[in-house]
PDB file of C-alpha atoms in Angstrom:
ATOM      1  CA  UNK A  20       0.000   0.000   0.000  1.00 43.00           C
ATOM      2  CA  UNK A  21       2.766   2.587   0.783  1.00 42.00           C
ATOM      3  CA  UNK A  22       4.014   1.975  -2.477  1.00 45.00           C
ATOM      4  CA  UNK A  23       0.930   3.248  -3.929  1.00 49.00           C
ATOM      5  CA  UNK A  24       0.726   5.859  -2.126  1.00 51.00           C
ATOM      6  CA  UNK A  25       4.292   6.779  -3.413  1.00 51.00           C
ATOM      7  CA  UNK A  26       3.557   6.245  -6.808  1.00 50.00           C
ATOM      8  CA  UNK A  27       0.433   8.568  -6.687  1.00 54.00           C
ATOM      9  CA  UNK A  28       2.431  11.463  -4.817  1.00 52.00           C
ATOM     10  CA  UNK A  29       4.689  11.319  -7.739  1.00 51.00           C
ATOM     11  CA  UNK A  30       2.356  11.489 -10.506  1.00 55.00           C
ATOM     12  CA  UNK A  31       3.708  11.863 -14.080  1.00 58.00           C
ATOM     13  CA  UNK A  32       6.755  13.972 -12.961  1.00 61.00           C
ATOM     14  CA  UNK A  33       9.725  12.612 -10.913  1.00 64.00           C
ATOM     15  CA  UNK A  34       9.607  13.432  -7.227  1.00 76.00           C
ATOM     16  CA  UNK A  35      10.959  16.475  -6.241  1.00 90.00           C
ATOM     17  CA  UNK A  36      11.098  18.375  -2.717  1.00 91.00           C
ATOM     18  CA  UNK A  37       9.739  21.130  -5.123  1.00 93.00           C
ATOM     19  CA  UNK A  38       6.787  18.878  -6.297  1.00 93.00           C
ATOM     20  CA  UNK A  39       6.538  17.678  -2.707  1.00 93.00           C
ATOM     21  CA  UNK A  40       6.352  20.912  -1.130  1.00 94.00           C
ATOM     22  CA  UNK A  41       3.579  21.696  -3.465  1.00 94.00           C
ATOM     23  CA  UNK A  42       1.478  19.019  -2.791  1.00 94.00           C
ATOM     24  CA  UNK A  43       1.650  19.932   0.775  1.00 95.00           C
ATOM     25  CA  UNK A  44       0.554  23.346   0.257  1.00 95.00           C
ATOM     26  CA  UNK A  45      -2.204  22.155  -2.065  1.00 95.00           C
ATOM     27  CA  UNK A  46      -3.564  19.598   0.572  1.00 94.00           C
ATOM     28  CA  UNK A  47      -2.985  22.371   3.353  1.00 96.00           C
ATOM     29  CA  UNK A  48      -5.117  24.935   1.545  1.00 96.00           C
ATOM     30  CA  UNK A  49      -7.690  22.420   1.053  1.00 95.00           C
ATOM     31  CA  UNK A  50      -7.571  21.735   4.729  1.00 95.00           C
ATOM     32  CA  UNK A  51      -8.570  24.828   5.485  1.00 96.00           C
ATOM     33  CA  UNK A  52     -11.487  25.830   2.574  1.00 95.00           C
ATOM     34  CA  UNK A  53     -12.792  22.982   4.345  1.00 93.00           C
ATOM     35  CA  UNK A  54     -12.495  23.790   7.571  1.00 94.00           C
ATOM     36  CA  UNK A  55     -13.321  27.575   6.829  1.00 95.00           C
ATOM     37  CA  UNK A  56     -16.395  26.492   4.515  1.00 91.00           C
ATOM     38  CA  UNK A  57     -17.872  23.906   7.120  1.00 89.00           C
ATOM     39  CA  UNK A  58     -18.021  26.625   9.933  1.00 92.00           C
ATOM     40  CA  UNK A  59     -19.585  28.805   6.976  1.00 90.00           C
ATOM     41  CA  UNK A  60     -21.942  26.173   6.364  1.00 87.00           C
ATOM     42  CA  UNK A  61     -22.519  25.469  10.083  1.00 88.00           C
ATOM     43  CA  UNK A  62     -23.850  29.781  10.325  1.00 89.00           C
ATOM     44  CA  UNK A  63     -26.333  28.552   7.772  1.00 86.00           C
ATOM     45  CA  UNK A  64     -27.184  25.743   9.770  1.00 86.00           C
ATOM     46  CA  UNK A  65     -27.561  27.314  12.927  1.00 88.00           C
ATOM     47  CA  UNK A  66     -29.287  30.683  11.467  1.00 86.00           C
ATOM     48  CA  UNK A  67     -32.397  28.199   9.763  1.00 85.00           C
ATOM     49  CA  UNK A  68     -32.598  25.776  12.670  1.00 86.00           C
ATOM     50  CA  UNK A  69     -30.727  22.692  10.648  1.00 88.00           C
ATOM     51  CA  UNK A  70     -28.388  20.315  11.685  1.00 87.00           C
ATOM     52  CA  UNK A  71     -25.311  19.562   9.366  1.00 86.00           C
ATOM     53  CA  UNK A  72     -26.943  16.289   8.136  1.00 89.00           C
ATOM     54  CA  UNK A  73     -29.950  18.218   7.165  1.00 90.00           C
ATOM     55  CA  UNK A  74     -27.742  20.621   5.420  1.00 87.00           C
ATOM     56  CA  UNK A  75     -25.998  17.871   3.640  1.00 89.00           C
ATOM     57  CA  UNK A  76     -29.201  15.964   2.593  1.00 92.00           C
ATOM     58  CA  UNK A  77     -30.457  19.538   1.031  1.00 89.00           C
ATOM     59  CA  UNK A  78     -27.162  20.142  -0.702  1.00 88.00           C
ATOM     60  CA  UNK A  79     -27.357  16.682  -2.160  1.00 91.00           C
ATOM     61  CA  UNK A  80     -31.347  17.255  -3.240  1.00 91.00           C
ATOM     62  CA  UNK A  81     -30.296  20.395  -4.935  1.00 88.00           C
ATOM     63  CA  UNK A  82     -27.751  18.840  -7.111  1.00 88.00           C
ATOM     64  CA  UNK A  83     -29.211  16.144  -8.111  1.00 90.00           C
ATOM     65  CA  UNK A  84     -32.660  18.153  -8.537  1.00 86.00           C
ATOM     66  CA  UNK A  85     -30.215  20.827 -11.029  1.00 85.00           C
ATOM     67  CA  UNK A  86     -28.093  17.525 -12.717  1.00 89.00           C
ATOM     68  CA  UNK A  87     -32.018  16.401 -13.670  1.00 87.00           C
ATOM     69  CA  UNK A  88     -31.931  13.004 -11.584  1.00 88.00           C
ATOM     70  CA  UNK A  89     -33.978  12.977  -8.563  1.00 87.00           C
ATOM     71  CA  UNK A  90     -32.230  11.568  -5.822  1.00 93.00           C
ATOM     72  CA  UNK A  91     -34.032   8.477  -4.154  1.00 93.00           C
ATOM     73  CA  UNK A  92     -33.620   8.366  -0.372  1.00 91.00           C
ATOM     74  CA  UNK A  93     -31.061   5.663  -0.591  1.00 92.00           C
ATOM     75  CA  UNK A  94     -28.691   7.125  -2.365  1.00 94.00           C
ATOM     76  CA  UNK A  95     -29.520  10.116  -0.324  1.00 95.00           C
ATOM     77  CA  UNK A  96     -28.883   7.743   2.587  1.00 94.00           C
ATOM     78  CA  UNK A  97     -25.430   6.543   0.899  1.00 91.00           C
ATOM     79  CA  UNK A  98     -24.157  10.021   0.293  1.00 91.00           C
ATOM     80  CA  UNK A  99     -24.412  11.020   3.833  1.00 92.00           C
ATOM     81  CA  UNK A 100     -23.272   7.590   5.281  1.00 88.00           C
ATOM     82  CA  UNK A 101     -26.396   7.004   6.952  1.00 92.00           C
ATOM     83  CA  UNK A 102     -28.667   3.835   7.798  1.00 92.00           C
ATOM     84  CA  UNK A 103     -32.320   3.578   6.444  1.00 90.00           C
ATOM     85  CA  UNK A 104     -33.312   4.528   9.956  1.00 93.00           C
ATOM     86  CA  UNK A 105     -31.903   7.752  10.070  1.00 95.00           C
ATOM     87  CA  UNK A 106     -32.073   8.573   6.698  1.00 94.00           C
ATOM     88  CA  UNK A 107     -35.787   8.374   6.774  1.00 94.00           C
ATOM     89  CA  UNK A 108     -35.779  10.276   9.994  1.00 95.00           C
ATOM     90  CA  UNK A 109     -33.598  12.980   8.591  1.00 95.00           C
ATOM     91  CA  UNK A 110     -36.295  12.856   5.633  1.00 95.00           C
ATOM     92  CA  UNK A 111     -39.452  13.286   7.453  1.00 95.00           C
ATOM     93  CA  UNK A 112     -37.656  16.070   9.447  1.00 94.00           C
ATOM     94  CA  UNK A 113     -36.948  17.841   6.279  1.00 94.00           C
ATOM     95  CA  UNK A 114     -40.052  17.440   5.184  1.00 94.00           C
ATOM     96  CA  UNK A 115     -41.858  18.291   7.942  1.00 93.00           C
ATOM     97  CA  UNK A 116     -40.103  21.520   7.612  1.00 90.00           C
ATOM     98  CA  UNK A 117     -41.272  22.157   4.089  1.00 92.00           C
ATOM     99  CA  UNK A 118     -37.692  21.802   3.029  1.00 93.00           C
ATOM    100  CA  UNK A 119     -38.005  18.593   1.133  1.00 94.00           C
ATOM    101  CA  UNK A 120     -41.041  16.490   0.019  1.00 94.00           C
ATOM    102  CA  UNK A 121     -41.139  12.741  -1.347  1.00 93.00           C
ATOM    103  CA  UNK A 122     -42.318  11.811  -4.820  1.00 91.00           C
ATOM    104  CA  UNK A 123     -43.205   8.504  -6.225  1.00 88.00           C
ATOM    105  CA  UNK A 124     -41.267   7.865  -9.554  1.00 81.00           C
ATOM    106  CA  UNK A 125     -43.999   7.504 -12.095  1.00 82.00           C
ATOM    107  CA  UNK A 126     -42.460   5.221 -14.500  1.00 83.00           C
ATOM    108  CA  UNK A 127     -41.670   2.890 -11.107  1.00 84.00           C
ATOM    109  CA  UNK A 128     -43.782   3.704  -8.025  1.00 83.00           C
ATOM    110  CA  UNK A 129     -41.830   1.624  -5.496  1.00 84.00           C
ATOM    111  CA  UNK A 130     -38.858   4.228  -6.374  1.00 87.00           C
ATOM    112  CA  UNK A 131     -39.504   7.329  -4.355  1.00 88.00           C
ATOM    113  CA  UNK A 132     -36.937  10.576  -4.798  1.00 92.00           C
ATOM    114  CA  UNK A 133     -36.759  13.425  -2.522  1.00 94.00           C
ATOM    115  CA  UNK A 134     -37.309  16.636  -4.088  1.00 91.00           C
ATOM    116  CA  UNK A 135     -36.218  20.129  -3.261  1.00 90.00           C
ATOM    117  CA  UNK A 136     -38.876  22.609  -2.427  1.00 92.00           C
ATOM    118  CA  UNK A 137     -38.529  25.893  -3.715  1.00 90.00           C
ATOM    119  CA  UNK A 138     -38.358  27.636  -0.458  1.00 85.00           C
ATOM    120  CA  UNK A 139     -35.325  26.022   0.266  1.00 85.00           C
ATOM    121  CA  UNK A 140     -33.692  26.406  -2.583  1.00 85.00           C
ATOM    122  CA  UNK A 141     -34.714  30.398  -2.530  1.00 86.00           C
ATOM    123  CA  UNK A 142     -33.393  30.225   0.737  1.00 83.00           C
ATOM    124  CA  UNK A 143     -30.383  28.240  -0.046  1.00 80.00           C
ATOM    125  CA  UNK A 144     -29.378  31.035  -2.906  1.00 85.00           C
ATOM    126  CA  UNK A 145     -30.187  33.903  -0.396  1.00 83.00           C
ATOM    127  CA  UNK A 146     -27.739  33.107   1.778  1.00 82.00           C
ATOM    128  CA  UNK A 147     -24.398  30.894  -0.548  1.00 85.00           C
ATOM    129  CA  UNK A 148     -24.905  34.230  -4.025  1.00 92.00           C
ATOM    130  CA  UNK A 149     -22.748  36.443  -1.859  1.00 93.00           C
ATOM    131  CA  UNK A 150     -20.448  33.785  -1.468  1.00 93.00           C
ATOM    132  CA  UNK A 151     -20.340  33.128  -5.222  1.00 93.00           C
ATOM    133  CA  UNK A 152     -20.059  36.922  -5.810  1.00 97.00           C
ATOM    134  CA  UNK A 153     -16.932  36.544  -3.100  1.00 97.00           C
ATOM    135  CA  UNK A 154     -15.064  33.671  -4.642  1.00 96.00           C
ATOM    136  CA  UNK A 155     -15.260  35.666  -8.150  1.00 97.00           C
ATOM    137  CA  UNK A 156     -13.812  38.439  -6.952  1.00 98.00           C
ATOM    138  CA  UNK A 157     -10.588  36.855  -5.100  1.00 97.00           C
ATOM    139  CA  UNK A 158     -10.289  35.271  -8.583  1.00 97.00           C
ATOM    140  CA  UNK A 159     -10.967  37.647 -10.812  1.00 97.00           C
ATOM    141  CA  UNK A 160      -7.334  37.668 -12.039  1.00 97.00           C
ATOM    142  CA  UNK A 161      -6.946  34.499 -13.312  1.00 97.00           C
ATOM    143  CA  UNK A 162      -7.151  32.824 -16.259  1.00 97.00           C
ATOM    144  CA  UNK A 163     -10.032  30.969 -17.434  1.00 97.00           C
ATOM    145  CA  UNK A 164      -7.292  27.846 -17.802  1.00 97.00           C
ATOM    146  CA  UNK A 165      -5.728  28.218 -14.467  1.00 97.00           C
ATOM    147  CA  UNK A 166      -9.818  27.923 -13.199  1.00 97.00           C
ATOM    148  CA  UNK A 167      -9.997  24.746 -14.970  1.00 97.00           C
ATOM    149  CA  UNK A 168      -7.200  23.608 -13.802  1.00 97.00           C
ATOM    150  CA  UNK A 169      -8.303  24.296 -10.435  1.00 96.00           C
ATOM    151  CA  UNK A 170     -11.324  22.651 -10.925  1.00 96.00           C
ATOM    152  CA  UNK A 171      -9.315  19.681 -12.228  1.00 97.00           C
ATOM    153  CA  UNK A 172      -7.729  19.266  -9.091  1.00 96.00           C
ATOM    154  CA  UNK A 173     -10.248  20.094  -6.491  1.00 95.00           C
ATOM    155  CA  UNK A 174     -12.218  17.321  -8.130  1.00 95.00           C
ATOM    156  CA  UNK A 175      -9.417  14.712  -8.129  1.00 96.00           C
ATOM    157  CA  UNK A 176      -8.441  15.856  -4.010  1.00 94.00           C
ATOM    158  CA  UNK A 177     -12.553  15.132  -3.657  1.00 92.00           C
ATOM    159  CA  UNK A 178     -12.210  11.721  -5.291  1.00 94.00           C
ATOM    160  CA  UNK A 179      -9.102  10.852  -3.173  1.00 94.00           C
ATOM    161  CA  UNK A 180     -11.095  11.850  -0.004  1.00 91.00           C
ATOM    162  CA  UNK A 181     -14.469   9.863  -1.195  1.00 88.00           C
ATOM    163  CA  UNK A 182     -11.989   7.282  -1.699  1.00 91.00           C
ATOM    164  CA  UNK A 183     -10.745   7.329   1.710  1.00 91.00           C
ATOM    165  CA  UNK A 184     -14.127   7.083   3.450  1.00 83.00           C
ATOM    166  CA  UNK A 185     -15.166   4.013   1.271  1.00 84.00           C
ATOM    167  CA  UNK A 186     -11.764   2.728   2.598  1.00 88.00           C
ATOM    168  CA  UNK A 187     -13.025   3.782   5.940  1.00 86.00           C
ATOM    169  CA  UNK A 188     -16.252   1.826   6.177  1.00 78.00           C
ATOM    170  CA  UNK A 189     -15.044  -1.422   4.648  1.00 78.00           C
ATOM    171  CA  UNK A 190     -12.017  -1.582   7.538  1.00 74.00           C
TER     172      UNK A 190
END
C-alpha cells in the first residue's frame, strides 16, 4: 500500500522536494477551505434551525434536482453515510419543515426521490450568491485555464477523499 501511495504522490513527474512541497501546500489549503467552509456552512445551519446532516441531505437534493436526476432516499442515505433509519428520519424532518417532500417515480412507483422545495432552494441562494459573488472576486485575475485547472484538481483531491471514506467503512 505505501508503495501506492508513493507512486500517486509522484504522478507523471519525478519526485521532487519542489513537487513535494507543493502538494503539501495544495492539501494544506484544502484543509482549510474545508475547515473555513464547514463553519460557513454550520452559520447557515444554525441561522435556519438545521443540523449539518440536514444541510448535507439539502445540498445533495439540490444537485441532483439541477443535474435532472432525482435523488431516491437511498442514495440520499449513501451520500451522507447514513442507515435507512436515520435517513428516513432525517427525511421526514426535512419534510416536515417544508424543506423537502417525497415523490413517487412515475415510471416505477416503489422508487420514491426526494425533491427540493422551492423555499429552500430560494433560501439556499439567499444566503451561498454572496459567497459566489466573493469567490469571483478573489479570482478575478486568473485565467479561465488556471480555473480549470483548479477545478481539475479540487475534483481529483474530492475523489481521493471519497476514496478514503469508502476505505473507511469497509475496515
Amino acid at each position: 500500500m505505501p508503495e501506492q501511495i508513493e507512486e500517486a504522490h509522484q504522478g507523471t513527474e519525478p519526485h521532487s522536494e519542489e513537487r513535494a512541497a507543493a502538494l503539501l501546500e495544495l492539501r494544506e489549503a484544502l484543509q482549510l477551505f474545508s475547515v473555513e467552509a464547514d463553519v460557513f456552512v454550520d452559520v447557515f445551519a444554525r441561522a435556519h434551525g438545521l443540523g449539518r446532516s440536514d444541510l448535507n441531505a439539502i445540498m445533495w437534493t439540490a444537485r441532483s434536482a439541477s443535474a435532472g436526476e432525482p435523488i431516491t432516499a437511498g442514495e440520499l442515505a449513501a451520500k451522507l453515510g447514513l442507515g435507512a433509519s436515520a435517513a428516513t428520519s432525517l427525511i421526514d424532518r426535512l419534510e416536515n419543515a417544508g424543506h423537502v417532500r417525497r415523490k413517487r417515480d412515475p415510471a416505477d412507483r416503489r422508487r420514491v426521490t426526494v425533491t427540493m422545495e422551492d423555499t429552500a432552494m430560494a433560501m439556499a441562494v439567499a444566503f451561498f450568491q454572496p459567497l459566489g459573488v466573493r469567490m469571483a472576486a478573489k479570482v478575478a485575475e486568473r485565467s479561465t485555464a488556471d480555473l480549470q485547472t483548479a477545478a481539475e484538481v479540487v475534483r481529483a483531491m474530492t475523489a481521493a477523499v471519497t476514496d478514503a471514506r469508502t476505505a473507511t467503512r469497509k475496515q
